CSV table of C-alpha atoms in Angstrom, one decimal:
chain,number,residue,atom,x,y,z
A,1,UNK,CA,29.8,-23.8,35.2
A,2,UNK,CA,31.8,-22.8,38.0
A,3,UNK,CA,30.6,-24.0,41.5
A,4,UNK,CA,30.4,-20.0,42.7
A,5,UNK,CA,28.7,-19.5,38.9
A,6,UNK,CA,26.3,-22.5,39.4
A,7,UNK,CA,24.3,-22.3,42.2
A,8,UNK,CA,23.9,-18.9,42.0
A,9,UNK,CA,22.5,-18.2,38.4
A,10,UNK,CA,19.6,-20.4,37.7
A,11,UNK,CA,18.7,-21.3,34.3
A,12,UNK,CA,15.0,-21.1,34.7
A,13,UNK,CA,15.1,-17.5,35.8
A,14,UNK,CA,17.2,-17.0,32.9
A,15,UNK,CA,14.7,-18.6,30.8
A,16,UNK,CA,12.4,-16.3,31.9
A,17,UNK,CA,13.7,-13.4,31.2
A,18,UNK,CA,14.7,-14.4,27.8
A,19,UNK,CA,11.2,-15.5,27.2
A,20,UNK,CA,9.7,-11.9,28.4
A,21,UNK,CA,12.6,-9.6,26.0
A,22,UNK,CA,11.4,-11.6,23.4
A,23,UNK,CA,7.9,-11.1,23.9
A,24,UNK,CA,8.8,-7.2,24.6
A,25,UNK,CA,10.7,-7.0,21.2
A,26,UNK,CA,7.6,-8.8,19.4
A,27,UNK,CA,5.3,-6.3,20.7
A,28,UNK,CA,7.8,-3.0,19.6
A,29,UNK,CA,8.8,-4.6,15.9
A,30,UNK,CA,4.6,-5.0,15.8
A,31,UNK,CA,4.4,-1.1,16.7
A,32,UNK,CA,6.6,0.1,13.8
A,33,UNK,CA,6.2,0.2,10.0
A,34,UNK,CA,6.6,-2.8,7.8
A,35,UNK,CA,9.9,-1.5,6.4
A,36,UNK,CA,11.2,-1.8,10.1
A,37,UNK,CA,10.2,-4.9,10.9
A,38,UNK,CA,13.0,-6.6,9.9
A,39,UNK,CA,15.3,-4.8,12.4
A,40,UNK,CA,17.6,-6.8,15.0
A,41,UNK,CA,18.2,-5.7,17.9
A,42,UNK,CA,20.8,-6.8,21.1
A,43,UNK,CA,20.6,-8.3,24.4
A,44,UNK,CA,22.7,-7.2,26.4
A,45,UNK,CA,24.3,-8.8,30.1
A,46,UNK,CA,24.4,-6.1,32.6
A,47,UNK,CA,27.3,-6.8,34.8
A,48,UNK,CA,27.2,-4.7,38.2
A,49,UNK,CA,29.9,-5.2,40.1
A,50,UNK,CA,30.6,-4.4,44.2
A,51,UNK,CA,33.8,-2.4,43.4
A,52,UNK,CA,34.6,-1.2,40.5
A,53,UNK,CA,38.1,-1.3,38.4
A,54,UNK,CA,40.7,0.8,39.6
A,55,UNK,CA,41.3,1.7,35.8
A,56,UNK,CA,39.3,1.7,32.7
A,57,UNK,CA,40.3,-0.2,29.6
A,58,UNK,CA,39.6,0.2,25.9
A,59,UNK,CA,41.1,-3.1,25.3
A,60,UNK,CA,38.4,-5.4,24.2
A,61,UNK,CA,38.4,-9.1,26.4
A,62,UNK,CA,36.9,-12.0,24.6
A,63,UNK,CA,34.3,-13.7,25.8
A,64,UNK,CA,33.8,-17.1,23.6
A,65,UNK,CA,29.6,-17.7,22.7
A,66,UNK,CA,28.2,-20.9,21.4
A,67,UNK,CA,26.0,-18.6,18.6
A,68,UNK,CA,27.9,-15.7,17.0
A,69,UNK,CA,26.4,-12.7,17.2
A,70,UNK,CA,27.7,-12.4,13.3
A,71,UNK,CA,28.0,-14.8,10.3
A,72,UNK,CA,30.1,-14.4,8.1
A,73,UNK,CA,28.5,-14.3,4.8
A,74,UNK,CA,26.1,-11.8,6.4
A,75,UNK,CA,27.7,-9.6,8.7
A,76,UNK,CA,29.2,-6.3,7.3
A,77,UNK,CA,32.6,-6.2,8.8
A,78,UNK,CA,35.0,-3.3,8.3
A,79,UNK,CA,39.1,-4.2,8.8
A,80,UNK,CA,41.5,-1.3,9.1
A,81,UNK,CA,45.5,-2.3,8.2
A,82,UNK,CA,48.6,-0.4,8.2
A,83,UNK,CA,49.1,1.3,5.2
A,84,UNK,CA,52.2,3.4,3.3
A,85,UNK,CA,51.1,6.3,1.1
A,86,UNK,CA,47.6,4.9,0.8
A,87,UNK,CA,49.1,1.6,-0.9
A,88,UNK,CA,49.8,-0.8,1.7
A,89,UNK,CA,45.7,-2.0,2.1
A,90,UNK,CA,45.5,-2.8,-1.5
A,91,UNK,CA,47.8,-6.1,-0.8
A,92,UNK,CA,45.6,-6.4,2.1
A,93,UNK,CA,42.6,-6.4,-0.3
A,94,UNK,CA,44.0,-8.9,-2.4
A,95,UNK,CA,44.9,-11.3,0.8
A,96,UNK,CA,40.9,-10.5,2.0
A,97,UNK,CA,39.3,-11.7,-1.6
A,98,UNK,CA,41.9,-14.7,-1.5
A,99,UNK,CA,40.0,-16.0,1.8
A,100,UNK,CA,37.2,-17.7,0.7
A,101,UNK,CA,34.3,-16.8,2.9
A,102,UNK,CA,36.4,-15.0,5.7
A,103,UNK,CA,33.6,-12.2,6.2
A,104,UNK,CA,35.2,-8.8,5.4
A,105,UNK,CA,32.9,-6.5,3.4
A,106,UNK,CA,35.2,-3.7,3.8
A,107,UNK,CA,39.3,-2.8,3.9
A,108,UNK,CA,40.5,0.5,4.5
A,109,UNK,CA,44.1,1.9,5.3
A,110,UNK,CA,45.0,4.0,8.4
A,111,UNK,CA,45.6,6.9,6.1
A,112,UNK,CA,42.5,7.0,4.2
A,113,UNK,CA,40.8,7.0,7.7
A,114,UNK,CA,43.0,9.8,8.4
A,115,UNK,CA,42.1,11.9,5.3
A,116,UNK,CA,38.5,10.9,5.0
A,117,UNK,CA,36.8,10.4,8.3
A,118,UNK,CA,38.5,13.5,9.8
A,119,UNK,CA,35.3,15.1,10.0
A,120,UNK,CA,33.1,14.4,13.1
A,121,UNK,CA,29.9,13.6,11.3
A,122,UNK,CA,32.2,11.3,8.8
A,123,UNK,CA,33.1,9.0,11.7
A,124,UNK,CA,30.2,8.9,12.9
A,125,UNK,CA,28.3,7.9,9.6
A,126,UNK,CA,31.1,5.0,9.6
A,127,UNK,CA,30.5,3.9,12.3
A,128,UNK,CA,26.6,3.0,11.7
A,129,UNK,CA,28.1,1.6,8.3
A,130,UNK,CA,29.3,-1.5,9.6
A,131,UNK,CA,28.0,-4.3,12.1
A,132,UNK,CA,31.6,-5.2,13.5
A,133,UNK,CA,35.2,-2.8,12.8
A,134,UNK,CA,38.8,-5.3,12.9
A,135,UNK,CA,42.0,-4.4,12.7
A,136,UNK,CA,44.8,-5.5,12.5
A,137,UNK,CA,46.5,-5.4,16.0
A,138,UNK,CA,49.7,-3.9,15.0
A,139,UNK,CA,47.9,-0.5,14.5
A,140,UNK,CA,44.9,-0.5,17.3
A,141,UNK,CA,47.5,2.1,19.7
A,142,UNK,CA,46.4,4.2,16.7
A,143,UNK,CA,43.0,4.0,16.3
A,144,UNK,CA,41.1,5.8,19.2
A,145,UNK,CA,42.9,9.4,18.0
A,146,UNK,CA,41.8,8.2,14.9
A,147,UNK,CA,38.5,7.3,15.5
A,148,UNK,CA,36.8,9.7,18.0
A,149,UNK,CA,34.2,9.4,20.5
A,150,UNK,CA,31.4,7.9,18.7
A,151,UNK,CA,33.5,4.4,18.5
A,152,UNK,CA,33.6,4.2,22.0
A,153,UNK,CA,30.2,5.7,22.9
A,154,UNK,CA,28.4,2.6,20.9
A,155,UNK,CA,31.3,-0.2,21.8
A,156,UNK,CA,32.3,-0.6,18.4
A,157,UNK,CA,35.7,-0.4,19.2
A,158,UNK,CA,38.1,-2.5,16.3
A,159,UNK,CA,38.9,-5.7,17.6
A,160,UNK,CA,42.4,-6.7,17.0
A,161,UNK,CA,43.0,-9.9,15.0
A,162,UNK,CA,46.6,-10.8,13.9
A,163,UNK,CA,47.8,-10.8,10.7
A,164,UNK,CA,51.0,-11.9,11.0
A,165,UNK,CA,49.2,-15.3,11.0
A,166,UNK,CA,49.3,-17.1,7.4
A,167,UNK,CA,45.6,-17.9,7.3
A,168,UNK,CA,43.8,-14.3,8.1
A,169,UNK,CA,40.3,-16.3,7.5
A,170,UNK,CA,40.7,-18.2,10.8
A,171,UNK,CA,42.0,-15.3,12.8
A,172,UNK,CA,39.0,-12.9,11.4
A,173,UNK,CA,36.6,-16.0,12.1
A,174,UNK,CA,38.0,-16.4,15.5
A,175,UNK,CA,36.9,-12.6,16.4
A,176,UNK,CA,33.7,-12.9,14.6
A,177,UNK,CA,33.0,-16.1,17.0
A,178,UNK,CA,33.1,-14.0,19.9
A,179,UNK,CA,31.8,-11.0,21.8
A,180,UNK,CA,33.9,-8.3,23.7
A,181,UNK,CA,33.4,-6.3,26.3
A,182,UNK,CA,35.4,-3.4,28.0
A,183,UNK,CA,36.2,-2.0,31.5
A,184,UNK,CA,34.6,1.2,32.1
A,185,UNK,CA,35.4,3.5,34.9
A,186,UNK,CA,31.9,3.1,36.6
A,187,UNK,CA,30.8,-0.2,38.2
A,188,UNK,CA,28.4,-1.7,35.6
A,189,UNK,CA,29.7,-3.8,32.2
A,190,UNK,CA,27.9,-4.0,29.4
A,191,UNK,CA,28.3,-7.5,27.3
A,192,UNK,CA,26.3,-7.9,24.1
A,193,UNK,CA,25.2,-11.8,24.2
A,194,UNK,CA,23.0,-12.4,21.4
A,195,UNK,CA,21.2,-10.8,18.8
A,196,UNK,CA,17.2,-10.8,17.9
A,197,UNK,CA,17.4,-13.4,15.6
A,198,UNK,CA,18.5,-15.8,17.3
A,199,UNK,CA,16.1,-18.4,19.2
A,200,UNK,CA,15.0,-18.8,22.8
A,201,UNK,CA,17.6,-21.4,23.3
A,202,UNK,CA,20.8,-19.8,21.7
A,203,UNK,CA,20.1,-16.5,23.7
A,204,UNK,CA,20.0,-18.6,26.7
A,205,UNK,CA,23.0,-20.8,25.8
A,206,UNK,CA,25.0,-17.6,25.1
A,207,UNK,CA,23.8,-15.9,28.4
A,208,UNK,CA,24.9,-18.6,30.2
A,209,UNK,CA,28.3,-19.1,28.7
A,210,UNK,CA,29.4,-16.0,29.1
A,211,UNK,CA,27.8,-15.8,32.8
A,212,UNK,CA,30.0,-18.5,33.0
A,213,UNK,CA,32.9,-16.9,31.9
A,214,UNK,CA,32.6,-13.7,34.3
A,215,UNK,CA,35.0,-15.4,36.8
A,216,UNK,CA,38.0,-15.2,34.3
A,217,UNK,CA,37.0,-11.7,33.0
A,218,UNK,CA,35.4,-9.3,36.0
A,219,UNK,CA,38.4,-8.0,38.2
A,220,UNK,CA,38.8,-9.6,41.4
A,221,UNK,CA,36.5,-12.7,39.8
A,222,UNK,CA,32.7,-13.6,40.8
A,223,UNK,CA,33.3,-12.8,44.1
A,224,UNK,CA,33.0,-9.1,42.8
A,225,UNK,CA,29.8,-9.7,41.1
A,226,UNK,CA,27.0,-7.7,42.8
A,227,UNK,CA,24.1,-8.2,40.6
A,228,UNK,CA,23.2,-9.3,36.7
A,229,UNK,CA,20.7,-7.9,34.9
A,230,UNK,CA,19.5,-9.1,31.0
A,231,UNK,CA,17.8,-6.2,28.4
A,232,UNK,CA,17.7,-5.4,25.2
A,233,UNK,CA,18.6,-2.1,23.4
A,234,UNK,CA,15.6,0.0,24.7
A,235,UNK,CA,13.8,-2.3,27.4
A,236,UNK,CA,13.7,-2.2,31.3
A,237,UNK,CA,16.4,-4.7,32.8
A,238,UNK,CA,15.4,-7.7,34.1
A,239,UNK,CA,17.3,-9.2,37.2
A,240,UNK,CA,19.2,-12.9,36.8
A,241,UNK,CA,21.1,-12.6,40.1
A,242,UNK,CA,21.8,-10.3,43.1
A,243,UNK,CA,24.3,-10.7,46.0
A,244,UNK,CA,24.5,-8.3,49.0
A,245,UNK,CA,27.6,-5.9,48.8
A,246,UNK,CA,30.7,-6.3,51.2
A,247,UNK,CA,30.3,-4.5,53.6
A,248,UNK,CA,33.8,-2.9,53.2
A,249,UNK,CA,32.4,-1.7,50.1
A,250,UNK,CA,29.0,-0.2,51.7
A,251,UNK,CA,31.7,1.8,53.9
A,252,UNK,CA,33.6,3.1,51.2
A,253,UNK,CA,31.1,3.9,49.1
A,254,UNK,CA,28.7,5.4,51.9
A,255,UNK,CA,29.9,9.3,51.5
A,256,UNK,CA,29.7,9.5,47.8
């Protein structure tokens, strides 16, 4: 880790709090039906930052994680391409079954999102029908027009991969081996870092690395990091770290 990144997160504490969402999401799968219990939920990174960007972004940043949060011969994974009179994504279909194992369950053209998922209810019924939305990057200005609000309510913006690259396997893997996160207009960011299934360790290891990563992502780097907080989809939010804000920032912010 970073020096800054080091001595102020403390694995232990992290640990902790791991240890204590997974005991909270034990005791909620217990509460539902049988049928339920094999849902997964998210832990999420809380990011709370002293000053917050001067301008939001829908453009996801990649934050690398030891564990993916989705394997490929499990995840269902939707990739929108460019199309031509609703032709185009059937070469991209071919190219997609071609890849062995490259983890698309889904390929759909720009304009059969246009003429289908017009609709509001549509999109939003497409967007619960996938764990993880691609596309290729040539087309993402496109998309949020396209898309509506319910995309970017959830964070399940399309990631961009390129396919200008020869091998689209190792450019769809590459996204699938990473989470994203986004710059809102408010100070908090929220960073998905692992997924219920995954063990007391690889949460951890995932929290961690992308803790570690902050200084490279957060604008104005770690010294802009107020506070951290771990939780899953419906729990309270535990604390990891807190610094005291500037006190430029306790001015600035003092008549809001």
């Amino acid at each position: 880790m970073g020096k800054n990144v080091e001595t102020s997160v403390k694995e232990p504490l992290v640990r902790k709090a791991v240890a204590a969402l997974i005991t909270h999401l034990g005791n909620e799968q217990a509460k539902k039906s049988k049928q339920l219990l094999e849902d997964d939920d998210t832990f999420h990174l809380v990011v709370v930052l002293k000053k917050a960007p001067e301008k939001a972004s829908n453009k996801p940043i990649r934050i690398e994680i030891p564990n993916p949060l989705f394997e490929a011969d499990s995840a269902d994974v939707c990739l929108f391409v460019k199309d031509h009179k609703g032709e185009g994504h059937k070469a991209a279909k071919e190219r997609i079954k071609s890849q062995a194992s490259c983890g698309v369950t889904k390929v759909m053209g720009l304009s059969k999102l246009k003429s289908d998922y017009y609709p509001f209810e549509a999109k939003r019924k497409l967007c619960d029908s996938y764990d993880l939305f691609l596309a290729d990057d040539r087309v993402i200005p496109s998309l949020p027009k396209l898309l509506g609000k319910s995309f970017f309510k959830k964070k399940k913006q399309p990631i961009p991969v390129n396919l200008n690259r020869r091998d689209w396997a190792a450019q769809i893997k590459k996204a699938l081996n990473a989470t994203h996160t986004f710059l809102s207009e408010g100070p908090n960011m929220n960073i998905k870092v692992a997924r219920s299934s995954h063990s007391e360790d690889e949460v951890v290891e995932n929290v961690l690395a992308v803790v570690e990563s902050l200084d490279g992502v957060v604008p104005r780097k770690w010294k802009n990091v107020q506070a951290l907080y771990l939780k899953t989809t419906n729990s309270v939010s535990l604390p990891i770290f807190n610094s005291l804000p500037d006190a430029t920032n306790k001015i600035e912010t003092s008549g809001a």
